[in-house]
Each structure stands twice: as C-alpha cells, then as structure tokens.
Amino acid sequence: MGKMTGKWCTETYRDTALSFKIKKKLYAKRSKFQMVEVYETEKHGNLMALDGCYMVSTAEEFVYHDMLTHIPMFAHPDPKDVLVIGGGDGGTVREVMRHKGVNSIDFVEIDGDVYTVSKKYFPALVKGLEQDKRVHFKFGDGIKFVKESKNKYDVILIDGTDPSDIAGGLFGTEFFKDVYNALKKDGVMCMQSEDPWYDTGIIKDVQTRLRKVFKQVHLYLAFIPIYPSGMWSFSCASKKYDPRVIRNKKSKIEKFRYYTPELHRAAFALPRFVKDGIK
Ligand code: SPD
C-alpha cells in the first residue's frame, strides 16, 4: 500500500473521496456558472473539475467521449445534422467530427470559460474544432436552444455535468420532450446518466422519464477511472431505431481507442443489480 505523500486533489462525492496525486494546480477560477479547476496529475495527465467534481482527464477522456458519441452515431444509419449540448471541453464535438458524412454540428455550451480553459490545458480535445466549418459554436443555454429547435437533428448528444443547479434541467421530462421535438422523425439522443453505484435513483428517473417520451430507451455502461466507482452510465433514446444495433455503414473511422463494434453491442449487457435498480 502506498502512503499519501506529496500533493493530492480530492473529489468528495456522497460518502466517498477520490484522490489523485498531483504535480501542481494549474488553474482555479470561478466562472459565471461554476468553479473551474485544472490539476496536473502524476499519472492521469491534466484533470478538470467543475464545482469540485472531476469531469475530464487527458489520460481517460477517450472512454467517455467515444462512448457518448459513437454508440448513437453508429446506431443512426446516416447522421447528418448533430447537436451537442454541453461538452465545453470539446471532446464530444471532436469525436462527432470524425464522422465524415456529418454536414453540421451545433455546439451549445453554457459556460464559455470551460472551452477557453480546455483550449489552454486540453489542446487535444479541441483540436480542429475551430477550423472545421461544420462546427457552429453557440455559447448559451442548451435547454432554451433545444426548446426553440424543431425537427432539425439526426442525433442529439447531451454532455452535461451532474444534475446540480446548472445541469439539473438536462435530466427532466420537459427537456426530454423538447429533445424529442428537436429530433427528426428517426432521430437518436444520448446523454450521460451518472453512476449505477451511487446514483441508481437518478438513472432510474432518467430512464422512466425517457420512456414516457421515446419509443426506444436503453442504458449502457463504460468504465472511467476518474469518476467515483469508475462505472458510468449513458442513456440512449430513439424515435425509431434500436440503438443496440449498428446501422451506420457510411462512417468509416479507422481507429478508436475504446469503441469497437463488439463493444457497441456488449455495452448494453447490464449487470443484474443495474437492471433491477432501473426497473
Ligand atoms: N461526475 C462527473 C460527470 C461527468 C459528466 N461530463 C463529463 C464531461 C466530459 N466531456
């Protein structure tokens, strides 16, 4: 067992504390919406926390961004118009950009400071975003933006923070109805939906609310070491297609670091306690 010598950063979440050994704190400033911090860690690269909760690390970001993006993007046969709500670090948009058939990516992040900080400390996440003419930056309220969009998108990705003051609305029935209306008639949506160990109740609520609105609703999992418990869930809902099936034959992407077609199917196979917890 190692001793906790040197400097550490810590996220406390419910009854758990998760610490990483750091070289130094690189950034700490309150934006208009939240406390934004960046640490240089020993083993995980740079690590961003918002209001004390870890969001993204250089070393592990590929897991979250592959899984939030490519499952819905491969479930839809031909995604052309995509909306990303949140995801201010840029990683989700970067992954959508890899699908060459996409014509347009609307990127709506409420906190412009998160993008600015990501540009400085996570350059790989924002690589090419400003040069890609398909990406439309729209800094502002994603909830309002969705309400005003009708029948416009093939895929909507919701890369929010935990359901606190700033992101709580992204987990509600009214928002899900607006997402449904913003999608085209065969559209697919996907959102991060928290952790099955600590937040089964949140996942259950999200799934129940989505089922009231969408024909197809499914949960899948990925393993992300910077979130307490490491087990993370995504909720994918669709007007028509079963998201467990790969339909997109147009996107030829050479190499992912986490996503594979086998994993696409396997990620939906849930442990019994998760199945029971979300019933
Ligand atoms: N508790 C952590 C929730 C993380 C959700 N968003 C991560 C942002 C990565 N783009």
PDB file of C-alpha atoms and ligand atoms in Angstrom:
ATOM      1  CA  MET A   1       0.000   0.000   0.000  1.00  0.00           C
ATOM      2  CA  GLY A   2       1.368   3.411  -0.954  1.00  0.00           C
ATOM      3  CA  LYS A   3       1.383   6.266   1.521  1.00  0.00           C
ATOM      4  CA  MET A   4      -0.361   9.528   0.653  1.00  0.00           C
ATOM      5  CA  THR A   5       2.782  11.628   0.476  1.00  0.00           C
ATOM      6  CA  GLY A   6       3.055  14.750  -1.676  1.00  0.00           C
ATOM      7  CA  LYS A   7       0.156  16.763  -3.058  1.00  0.00           C
ATOM      8  CA  TRP A   8      -3.262  15.367  -3.926  1.00  0.00           C
ATOM      9  CA  CYS A   9      -6.522  16.632  -5.318  1.00  0.00           C
ATOM     10  CA  THR A  10      -9.753  15.160  -3.996  1.00  0.00           C
ATOM     11  CA  GLU A  11     -13.350  14.877  -5.128  1.00  0.00           C
ATOM     12  CA  THR A  12     -15.796  14.103  -2.345  1.00  0.00           C
ATOM     13  CA  TYR A  13     -18.964  12.560  -3.681  1.00  0.00           C
ATOM     14  CA  ARG A  14     -21.649  11.349  -1.280  1.00  0.00           C
ATOM     15  CA  ASP A  15     -19.769   9.064   1.168  1.00  0.00           C
ATOM     16  CA  THR A  16     -16.666   8.688  -0.980  1.00  0.00           C
ATOM     17  CA  ALA A  17     -13.461  10.625  -1.560  1.00  0.00           C
ATOM     18  CA  LEU A  18     -11.424  10.013  -4.706  1.00  0.00           C
ATOM     19  CA  SER A  19      -7.906  11.474  -4.768  1.00  0.00           C
ATOM     20  CA  PHE A  20      -5.215  11.706  -7.419  1.00  0.00           C
ATOM     21  CA  LYS A  21      -1.590  12.571  -6.840  1.00  0.00           C
ATOM     22  CA  ILE A  22      -0.800  15.889  -8.475  1.00  0.00           C
ATOM     23  CA  LYS A  23       2.298  17.739  -9.584  1.00  0.00           C
ATOM     24  CA  LYS A  24       0.561  21.089  -9.291  1.00  0.00           C
ATOM     25  CA  LYS A  25      -2.665  23.037  -9.550  1.00  0.00           C
ATOM     26  CA  LEU A  26      -2.698  24.735 -12.948  1.00  0.00           C
ATOM     27  CA  TYR A  27      -5.900  26.760 -12.794  1.00  0.00           C
ATOM     28  CA  ALA A  28      -8.637  27.727 -10.336  1.00  0.00           C
ATOM     29  CA  LYS A  29     -11.201  30.399 -11.045  1.00  0.00           C
ATOM     30  CA  ARG A  30     -14.926  30.820 -10.617  1.00  0.00           C
ATOM     31  CA  SER A  31     -16.717  31.353 -13.928  1.00  0.00           C
ATOM     32  CA  LYS A  32     -20.143  32.960 -14.137  1.00  0.00           C
ATOM     33  CA  PHE A  33     -21.605  29.490 -13.503  1.00  0.00           C
ATOM     34  CA  GLN A  34     -19.192  27.311 -11.545  1.00  0.00           C
ATOM     35  CA  MET A  35     -15.755  26.783 -10.021  1.00  0.00           C
ATOM     36  CA  VAL A  36     -13.349  25.618 -12.735  1.00  0.00           C
ATOM     37  CA  GLU A  37     -10.125  23.857 -11.656  1.00  0.00           C
ATOM     38  CA  VAL A  38      -7.353  22.106 -13.547  1.00  0.00           C
ATOM     39  CA  TYR A  39      -4.661  19.913 -11.973  1.00  0.00           C
ATOM     40  CA  GLU A  40      -1.545  18.425 -13.483  1.00  0.00           C
ATOM     41  CA  THR A  41      -1.625  14.895 -12.117  1.00  0.00           C
ATOM     42  CA  GLU A  42       1.143  12.317 -11.847  1.00  0.00           C
ATOM     43  CA  LYS A  43      -0.499   9.585 -13.918  1.00  0.00           C
ATOM     44  CA  HIS A  44      -3.708  10.887 -15.492  1.00  0.00           C
ATOM     45  CA  GLY A  45      -2.450  13.924 -17.388  1.00  0.00           C
ATOM     46  CA  ASN A  46      -4.348  17.150 -16.810  1.00  0.00           C
ATOM     47  CA  LEU A  47      -7.598  16.816 -14.888  1.00  0.00           C
ATOM     48  CA  MET A  48     -10.501  19.284 -14.926  1.00  0.00           C
ATOM     49  CA  ALA A  49     -13.003  19.597 -12.078  1.00  0.00           C
ATOM     50  CA  LEU A  50     -16.188  21.670 -12.136  1.00  0.00           C
ATOM     51  CA  ASP A  51     -17.608  22.602  -8.745  1.00  0.00           C
ATOM     52  CA  GLY A  52     -15.270  20.024  -7.221  1.00  0.00           C
ATOM     53  CA  CYS A  53     -16.370  17.105  -9.452  1.00  0.00           C
ATOM     54  CA  TYR A  54     -13.919  15.573 -11.905  1.00  0.00           C
ATOM     55  CA  MET A  55     -15.050  15.994 -15.488  1.00  0.00           C
ATOM     56  CA  VAL A  56     -12.244  15.088 -17.822  1.00  0.00           C
ATOM     57  CA  SER A  57      -8.639  13.919 -17.768  1.00  0.00           C
ATOM     58  CA  THR A  58      -6.156  13.740 -20.611  1.00  0.00           C
ATOM     59  CA  ALA A  59      -5.477  10.052 -19.994  1.00  0.00           C
ATOM     60  CA  GLU A  60      -9.062   8.763 -19.768  1.00  0.00           C
ATOM     61  CA  GLU A  61     -11.151  11.201 -21.832  1.00  0.00           C
ATOM     62  CA  PHE A  62     -11.285   8.832 -24.807  1.00  0.00           C
ATOM     63  CA  VAL A  63     -13.501   6.386 -22.935  1.00  0.00           C
ATOM     64  CA  TYR A  64     -16.245   8.894 -22.141  1.00  0.00           C
ATOM     65  CA  HIS A  65     -16.127  10.687 -25.480  1.00  0.00           C
ATOM     66  CA  ASP A  66     -16.008   7.501 -27.584  1.00  0.00           C
ATOM     67  CA  MET A  67     -18.926   6.024 -25.721  1.00  0.00           C
ATOM     68  CA  LEU A  68     -21.168   9.092 -25.556  1.00  0.00           C
ATOM     69  CA  THR A  69     -20.603   9.805 -29.245  1.00  0.00           C
ATOM     70  CA  HIS A  70     -20.078   6.661 -31.283  1.00  0.00           C
ATOM     71  CA  ILE A  71     -22.853   4.452 -29.927  1.00  0.00           C
ATOM     72  CA  PRO A  72     -25.631   6.845 -31.087  1.00  0.00           C
ATOM     73  CA  MET A  73     -23.685   7.921 -34.183  1.00  0.00           C
ATOM     74  CA  PHE A  74     -23.360   4.297 -35.335  1.00  0.00           C
ATOM     75  CA  ALA A  75     -26.927   3.445 -34.300  1.00  0.00           C
ATOM     76  CA  HIS A  76     -28.303   6.041 -36.734  1.00  0.00           C
ATOM     77  CA  PRO A  77     -27.929   4.937 -40.388  1.00  0.00           C
ATOM     78  CA  ASP A  78     -26.847   8.315 -41.735  1.00  0.00           C
ATOM     79  CA  PRO A  79     -26.369  11.120 -39.184  1.00  0.00           C
ATOM     80  CA  LYS A  80     -26.002  14.467 -40.954  1.00  0.00           C
ATOM     81  CA  ASP A  81     -27.183  17.105 -38.505  1.00  0.00           C
ATOM     82  CA  VAL A  82     -25.900  16.784 -34.961  1.00  0.00           C
ATOM     83  CA  LEU A  83     -26.421  18.859 -31.823  1.00  0.00           C
ATOM     84  CA  VAL A  84     -24.067  18.714 -28.838  1.00  0.00           C
ATOM     85  CA  ILE A  85     -25.390  20.255 -25.622  1.00  0.00           C
ATOM     86  CA  GLY A  86     -22.692  20.946 -23.016  1.00  0.00           C
ATOM     87  CA  GLY A  87     -19.354  19.223 -23.533  1.00  0.00           C
ATOM     88  CA  GLY A  88     -17.497  22.529 -23.248  1.00  0.00           C
ATOM     89  CA  ASP A  89     -14.151  20.726 -23.128  1.00  0.00           C
ATOM     90  CA  GLY A  90     -14.667  19.938 -26.838  1.00  0.00           C
ATOM     91  CA  GLY A  91     -14.103  16.170 -26.713  1.00  0.00           C
ATOM     92  CA  THR A  92     -17.586  15.132 -27.827  1.00  0.00           C
ATOM     93  CA  VAL A  93     -17.611  17.530 -30.799  1.00  0.00           C
ATOM     94  CA  ARG A  94     -14.144  16.298 -31.788  1.00  0.00           C
ATOM     95  CA  GLU A  95     -15.489  12.727 -31.948  1.00  0.00           C
ATOM     96  CA  VAL A  96     -18.588  13.750 -33.961  1.00  0.00           C
ATOM     97  CA  MET A  97     -16.256  15.483 -36.441  1.00  0.00           C
ATOM     98  CA  ARG A  98     -14.667  12.111 -37.223  1.00  0.00           C
ATOM     99  CA  HIS A  99     -17.891  11.069 -38.973  1.00  0.00           C
ATOM    100  CA  LYS A 100     -17.268  12.429 -42.455  1.00  0.00           C
ATOM    101  CA  GLY A 101     -20.919  12.176 -43.515  1.00  0.00           C
ATOM    102  CA  VAL A 102     -21.948  14.782 -40.928  1.00  0.00           C
ATOM    103  CA  ASN A 103     -22.860  18.130 -42.501  1.00  0.00           C
ATOM    104  CA  SER A 104     -23.468  20.273 -39.454  1.00  0.00           C
ATOM    105  CA  ILE A 105     -22.600  20.220 -35.738  1.00  0.00           C
ATOM    106  CA  ASP A 106     -24.290  22.762 -33.467  1.00  0.00           C
ATOM    107  CA  PHE A 107     -22.279  23.050 -30.249  1.00  0.00           C
ATOM    108  CA  VAL A 108     -24.185  24.714 -27.393  1.00  0.00           C
ATOM    109  CA  GLU A 109     -22.205  25.157 -24.161  1.00  0.00           C
ATOM    110  CA  ILE A 110     -23.456  27.460 -21.423  1.00  0.00           C
ATOM    111  CA  ASP A 111     -20.042  28.189 -19.888  1.00  0.00           C
ATOM    112  CA  GLY A 112     -17.591  29.696 -22.378  1.00  0.00           C
ATOM    113  CA  ASP A 113     -14.844  29.599 -19.732  1.00  0.00           C
ATOM    114  CA  VAL A 114     -14.817  25.789 -19.855  1.00  0.00           C
ATOM    115  CA  TYR A 115     -13.988  25.909 -23.559  1.00  0.00           C
ATOM    116  CA  THR A 116     -11.302  28.584 -23.021  1.00  0.00           C
ATOM    117  CA  VAL A 117      -9.705  26.548 -20.228  1.00  0.00           C
ATOM    118  CA  SER A 118      -9.853  23.390 -22.347  1.00  0.00           C
ATOM    119  CA  LYS A 119      -8.103  25.183 -25.214  1.00  0.00           C
ATOM    120  CA  LYS A 120      -5.223  26.002 -22.913  1.00  0.00           C
ATOM    121  CA  TYR A 121      -4.915  22.821 -20.836  1.00  0.00           C
ATOM    122  CA  PHE A 122      -6.534  20.124 -23.031  1.00  0.00           C
ATOM    123  CA  PRO A 123      -5.486  21.086 -26.578  1.00  0.00           C
ATOM    124  CA  ALA A 124      -6.072  17.554 -27.920  1.00  0.00           C
ATOM    125  CA  LEU A 125      -9.771  17.819 -27.061  1.00  0.00           C
ATOM    126  CA  VAL A 126     -10.397  20.961 -29.103  1.00  0.00           C
ATOM    127  CA  LYS A 127      -8.067  20.041 -31.971  1.00  0.00           C
ATOM    128  CA  GLY A 128      -9.542  21.139 -35.301  1.00  0.00           C
ATOM    129  CA  LEU A 129     -12.852  22.388 -33.855  1.00  0.00           C
ATOM    130  CA  GLU A 130     -12.394  25.997 -34.922  1.00  0.00           C
ATOM    131  CA  GLN A 131     -11.110  25.057 -38.362  1.00  0.00           C
ATOM    132  CA  ASP A 132     -13.991  22.684 -39.160  1.00  0.00           C
ATOM    133  CA  LYS A 133     -16.658  24.679 -40.996  1.00  0.00           C
ATOM    134  CA  ARG A 134     -19.307  22.158 -39.930  1.00  0.00           C
ATOM    135  CA  VAL A 135     -18.961  23.200 -36.265  1.00  0.00           C
ATOM    136  CA  HIS A 136     -21.189  26.087 -35.182  1.00  0.00           C
ATOM    137  CA  PHE A 137     -20.280  27.470 -31.756  1.00  0.00           C
ATOM    138  CA  LYS A 138     -23.344  28.745 -29.924  1.00  0.00           C
ATOM    139  CA  PHE A 139     -22.412  29.627 -26.363  1.00  0.00           C
ATOM    140  CA  GLY A 140     -25.635  29.810 -24.372  1.00  0.00           C
ATOM    141  CA  ASP A 141     -28.387  27.886 -22.634  1.00  0.00           C
ATOM    142  CA  GLY A 142     -28.831  24.436 -24.174  1.00  0.00           C
ATOM    143  CA  ILE A 143     -32.281  23.968 -22.646  1.00  0.00           C
ATOM    144  CA  LYS A 144     -33.567  27.126 -24.313  1.00  0.00           C
ATOM    145  CA  PHE A 145     -31.807  26.262 -27.578  1.00  0.00           C
ATOM    146  CA  VAL A 146     -33.476  22.844 -27.740  1.00  0.00           C
ATOM    147  CA  LYS A 147     -36.894  24.293 -26.964  1.00  0.00           C
ATOM    148  CA  GLU A 148     -36.573  26.549 -29.985  1.00  0.00           C
ATOM    149  CA  SER A 149     -35.409  23.771 -32.375  1.00  0.00           C
ATOM    150  CA  LYS A 150     -37.947  21.612 -34.204  1.00  0.00           C
ATOM    151  CA  ASN A 151     -37.433  18.540 -36.392  1.00  0.00           C
ATOM    152  CA  LYS A 152     -33.841  19.530 -37.058  1.00  0.00           C
ATOM    153  CA  TYR A 153     -31.338  16.922 -35.833  1.00  0.00           C
ATOM    154  CA  ASP A 154     -30.484  13.289 -36.563  1.00  0.00           C
ATOM    155  CA  VAL A 155     -28.514  12.930 -33.341  1.00  0.00           C
ATOM    156  CA  ILE A 156     -28.517  14.974 -30.122  1.00  0.00           C
ATOM    157  CA  LEU A 157     -25.757  14.366 -27.556  1.00  0.00           C
ATOM    158  CA  ILE A 158     -26.089  15.733 -24.039  1.00  0.00           C
ATOM    159  CA  ASP A 159     -22.709  16.031 -22.354  1.00  0.00           C
ATOM    160  CA  GLY A 160     -23.756  17.690 -19.122  1.00  0.00           C
ATOM    161  CA  THR A 161     -22.342  17.839 -15.626  1.00  0.00           C
ATOM    162  CA  ASP A 162     -24.048  16.152 -12.674  1.00  0.00           C
ATOM    163  CA  PRO A 163     -27.674  17.207 -12.087  1.00  0.00           C
ATOM    164  CA  SER A 164     -26.977  20.265  -9.900  1.00  0.00           C
ATOM    165  CA  ASP A 165     -28.307  23.814 -10.344  1.00  0.00           C
ATOM    166  CA  ILE A 166     -26.632  24.354 -13.684  1.00  0.00           C
ATOM    167  CA  ALA A 167     -27.345  20.947 -15.305  1.00  0.00           C
ATOM    168  CA  GLY A 168     -30.452  19.754 -13.410  1.00  0.00           C
ATOM    169  CA  GLY A 169     -32.787  20.779 -16.242  1.00  0.00           C
ATOM    170  CA  LEU A 170     -30.979  18.414 -18.604  1.00  0.00           C
ATOM    171  CA  PHE A 171     -32.420  15.455 -16.644  1.00  0.00           C
ATOM    172  CA  GLY A 172     -36.107  16.477 -16.697  1.00  0.00           C
ATOM    173  CA  THR A 173     -39.186  15.335 -18.630  1.00  0.00           C
ATOM    174  CA  GLU A 174     -39.864  18.740 -20.150  1.00  0.00           C
ATOM    175  CA  PHE A 175     -36.351  18.854 -21.603  1.00  0.00           C
ATOM    176  CA  PHE A 176     -36.707  15.298 -22.943  1.00  0.00           C
ATOM    177  CA  LYS A 177     -39.933  16.303 -24.725  1.00  0.00           C
ATOM    178  CA  ASP A 178     -38.109  19.249 -26.277  1.00  0.00           C
ATOM    179  CA  VAL A 179     -35.252  16.954 -27.352  1.00  0.00           C
ATOM    180  CA  TYR A 180     -37.834  14.643 -28.950  1.00  0.00           C
ATOM    181  CA  ASN A 181     -39.312  17.561 -30.894  1.00  0.00           C
ATOM    182  CA  ALA A 182     -35.890  18.838 -31.944  1.00  0.00           C
ATOM    183  CA  LEU A 183     -35.060  15.452 -33.493  1.00  0.00           C
ATOM    184  CA  LYS A 184     -36.097  14.421 -36.992  1.00  0.00           C
ATOM    185  CA  LYS A 185     -38.595  11.577 -37.266  1.00  0.00           C
ATOM    186  CA  ASP A 186     -35.938   8.873 -36.880  1.00  0.00           C
ATOM    187  CA  GLY A 187     -33.611  10.781 -34.542  1.00  0.00           C
ATOM    188  CA  VAL A 188     -31.473   9.377 -31.728  1.00  0.00           C
ATOM    189  CA  MET A 189     -30.439  11.070 -28.481  1.00  0.00           C
ATOM    190  CA  CYS A 190     -27.841  10.093 -25.923  1.00  0.00           C
ATOM    191  CA  MET A 191     -26.877  11.565 -22.560  1.00  0.00           C
ATOM    192  CA  GLN A 192     -24.519  10.827 -19.716  1.00  0.00           C
ATOM    193  CA  SER A 193     -26.697   9.486 -16.891  1.00  0.00           C
ATOM    194  CA  GLU A 194     -24.464   9.081 -13.832  1.00  0.00           C
ATOM    195  CA  ASP A 195     -23.190   6.170 -11.811  1.00  0.00           C
ATOM    196  CA  PRO A 196     -25.024   2.904 -11.020  1.00  0.00           C
ATOM    197  CA  TRP A 197     -23.387   2.502  -7.596  1.00  0.00           C
ATOM    198  CA  TYR A 198     -24.097   5.912  -6.081  1.00  0.00           C
ATOM    199  CA  ASP A 199     -26.915   7.230  -8.231  1.00  0.00           C
ATOM    200  CA  THR A 200     -29.201   4.368  -9.216  1.00  0.00           C
ATOM    201  CA  GLY A 201     -32.130   6.660  -8.373  1.00  0.00           C
ATOM    202  CA  ILE A 202     -31.024   9.282 -10.901  1.00  0.00           C
ATOM    203  CA  ILE A 203     -30.588   6.645 -13.614  1.00  0.00           C
ATOM    204  CA  LYS A 204     -33.989   5.161 -12.833  1.00  0.00           C
ATOM    205  CA  ASP A 205     -35.623   8.613 -13.024  1.00  0.00           C
ATOM    206  CA  VAL A 206     -33.885   9.392 -16.328  1.00  0.00           C
ATOM    207  CA  GLN A 207     -34.909   6.054 -17.845  1.00  0.00           C
ATOM    208  CA  THR A 208     -38.510   6.367 -16.613  1.00  0.00           C
ATOM    209  CA  ARG A 209     -38.817   9.913 -17.965  1.00  0.00           C
ATOM    210  CA  LEU A 210     -37.264   8.997 -21.298  1.00  0.00           C
ATOM    211  CA  ARG A 211     -39.615   6.011 -21.637  1.00  0.00           C
ATOM    212  CA  LYS A 212     -42.575   8.380 -21.341  1.00  0.00           C
ATOM    213  CA  VAL A 213     -41.347  10.243 -24.392  1.00  0.00           C
ATOM    214  CA  PHE A 214     -39.351   7.867 -26.659  1.00  0.00           C
ATOM    215  CA  LYS A 215     -40.149   4.539 -28.293  1.00  0.00           C
ATOM    216  CA  GLN A 216     -36.714   3.023 -27.645  1.00  0.00           C
ATOM    217  CA  VAL A 217     -34.808   3.637 -24.394  1.00  0.00           C
ATOM    218  CA  HIS A 218     -31.670   1.731 -23.422  1.00  0.00           C
ATOM    219  CA  LEU A 219     -28.881   2.037 -20.873  1.00  0.00           C
ATOM    220  CA  TYR A 220     -25.252   1.151 -21.440  1.00  0.00           C
ATOM    221  CA  LEU A 221     -22.080   1.285 -19.373  1.00  0.00           C
ATOM    222  CA  ALA A 222     -18.418   2.190 -19.636  1.00  0.00           C
ATOM    223  CA  PHE A 223     -15.529   2.207 -17.169  1.00  0.00           C
ATOM    224  CA  ILE A 224     -13.986   5.584 -16.388  1.00  0.00           C
ATOM    225  CA  PRO A 225     -11.444   5.690 -13.541  1.00  0.00           C
ATOM    226  CA  ILE A 226     -11.780   9.415 -12.722  1.00  0.00           C
ATOM    227  CA  TYR A 227     -15.423   9.128 -11.618  1.00  0.00           C
ATOM    228  CA  PRO A 228     -16.150   7.752  -8.137  1.00  0.00           C
ATOM    229  CA  SER A 229     -16.838   3.973  -8.507  1.00  0.00           C
ATOM    230  CA  GLY A 230     -15.491   4.046 -12.078  1.00  0.00           C
ATOM    231  CA  MET A 231     -18.709   2.631 -13.532  1.00  0.00           C
ATOM    232  CA  TRP A 232     -20.546   5.149 -15.677  1.00  0.00           C
ATOM    233  CA  SER A 233     -23.877   5.038 -17.484  1.00  0.00           C
ATOM    234  CA  PHE A 234     -25.253   6.530 -20.678  1.00  0.00           C
ATOM    235  CA  SER A 235     -28.935   6.642 -21.612  1.00  0.00           C
ATOM    236  CA  CYS A 236     -29.737   6.363 -25.296  1.00  0.00           C
ATOM    237  CA  ALA A 237     -33.258   7.008 -26.583  1.00  0.00           C
ATOM    238  CA  SER A 238     -34.559   6.852 -30.099  1.00  0.00           C
ATOM    239  CA  LYS A 239     -37.717   7.572 -32.073  1.00  0.00           C
ATOM    240  CA  LYS A 240     -37.285   4.553 -34.327  1.00  0.00           C
ATOM    241  CA  TYR A 241     -34.003   2.615 -34.308  1.00  0.00           C
ATOM    242  CA  ASP A 242     -32.879   0.204 -31.622  1.00  0.00           C
ATOM    243  CA  PRO A 243     -29.558   1.804 -30.566  1.00  0.00           C
ATOM    244  CA  ARG A 244     -28.085  -1.614 -29.756  1.00  0.00           C
ATOM    245  CA  VAL A 245     -27.901  -2.310 -33.485  1.00  0.00           C
ATOM    246  CA  ILE A 246     -25.197  -0.769 -35.703  1.00  0.00           C
ATOM    247  CA  ARG A 247     -26.853   0.732 -38.780  1.00  0.00           C
ATOM    248  CA  ASN A 248     -24.360   3.347 -39.902  1.00  0.00           C
ATOM    249  CA  LYS A 249     -22.302   1.798 -42.701  1.00  0.00           C
ATOM    250  CA  LYS A 250     -21.157   5.192 -44.046  1.00  0.00           C
ATOM    251  CA  SER A 251     -18.863   6.322 -41.251  1.00  0.00           C
ATOM    252  CA  LYS A 252     -15.571   4.612 -41.856  1.00  0.00           C
ATOM    253  CA  ILE A 253     -13.453   5.501 -38.911  1.00  0.00           C
ATOM    254  CA  GLU A 254     -10.084   3.824 -38.819  1.00  0.00           C
ATOM    255  CA  LYS A 255      -9.272   3.656 -35.146  1.00  0.00           C
ATOM    256  CA  PHE A 256     -10.943   4.289 -31.819  1.00  0.00           C
ATOM    257  CA  ARG A 257      -9.250   3.717 -28.514  1.00  0.00           C
ATOM    258  CA  TYR A 258     -12.310   2.379 -26.647  1.00  0.00           C
ATOM    259  CA  TYR A 259     -15.224   1.878 -29.039  1.00  0.00           C
ATOM    260  CA  THR A 260     -15.388  -1.269 -31.158  1.00  0.00           C
ATOM    261  CA  PRO A 261     -18.426  -2.790 -32.917  1.00  0.00           C
ATOM    262  CA  GLU A 262     -18.314  -5.699 -30.441  1.00  0.00           C
ATOM    263  CA  LEU A 263     -18.285  -3.281 -27.540  1.00  0.00           C
ATOM    264  CA  HIS A 264     -21.218  -1.384 -29.076  1.00  0.00           C
ATOM    265  CA  ARG A 265     -23.378  -4.454 -28.539  1.00  0.00           C
ATOM    266  CA  ALA A 266     -21.741  -5.608 -25.304  1.00  0.00           C
ATOM    267  CA  ALA A 267     -22.038  -2.250 -23.515  1.00  0.00           C
ATOM    268  CA  PHE A 268     -25.826  -2.714 -23.342  1.00  0.00           C
ATOM    269  CA  ALA A 269     -25.473  -6.003 -21.412  1.00  0.00           C
ATOM    270  CA  LEU A 270     -26.192  -4.866 -17.860  1.00  0.00           C
ATOM    271  CA  PRO A 271     -25.276  -6.454 -14.528  1.00  0.00           C
ATOM    272  CA  ARG A 272     -28.347  -7.801 -12.712  1.00  0.00           C
ATOM    273  CA  PHE A 273     -28.157  -5.158  -9.944  1.00  0.00           C
ATOM    274  CA  VAL A 274     -28.275  -2.374 -12.545  1.00  0.00           C
ATOM    275  CA  LYS A 275     -31.203  -3.981 -14.418  1.00  0.00           C
ATOM    276  CA  ASP A 276     -33.107  -4.359 -11.152  1.00  0.00           C
ATOM    277  CA  GLY A 277     -32.186  -0.862  -9.990  1.00  0.00           C
ATOM    278  CA  ILE A 278     -33.651   0.895 -13.007  1.00  0.00           C
ATOM    279  CA  LYS A 279     -36.888  -1.140 -13.347  1.00  0.00           C
TER     280      LYS A 279
HETATM  281  N1  SPD B   1     -19.474  13.343 -12.209  1.00  0.00           N
HETATM  282  C1  SPD B   1     -18.939  13.525 -13.493  1.00  0.00           C
HETATM  283  C2  SPD B   1     -19.917  13.810 -14.572  1.00  0.00           C
HETATM  284  C3  SPD B   1     -19.216  13.997 -15.866  1.00  0.00           C
HETATM  285  C4  SPD B   1     -20.056  14.422 -16.961  1.00  0.00           C
HETATM  286  N2  SPD B   1     -19.441  15.173 -18.026  1.00  0.00           N
HETATM  287  C5  SPD B   1     -18.090  14.969 -18.352  1.00  0.00           C
HETATM  288  C6  SPD B   1     -17.638  15.926 -19.441  1.00  0.00           C
HETATM  289  C7  SPD B   1     -16.741  15.310 -20.429  1.00  0.00           C
HETATM  290  N3  SPD B   1     -16.807  15.957 -21.701  1.00  0.00           N
END
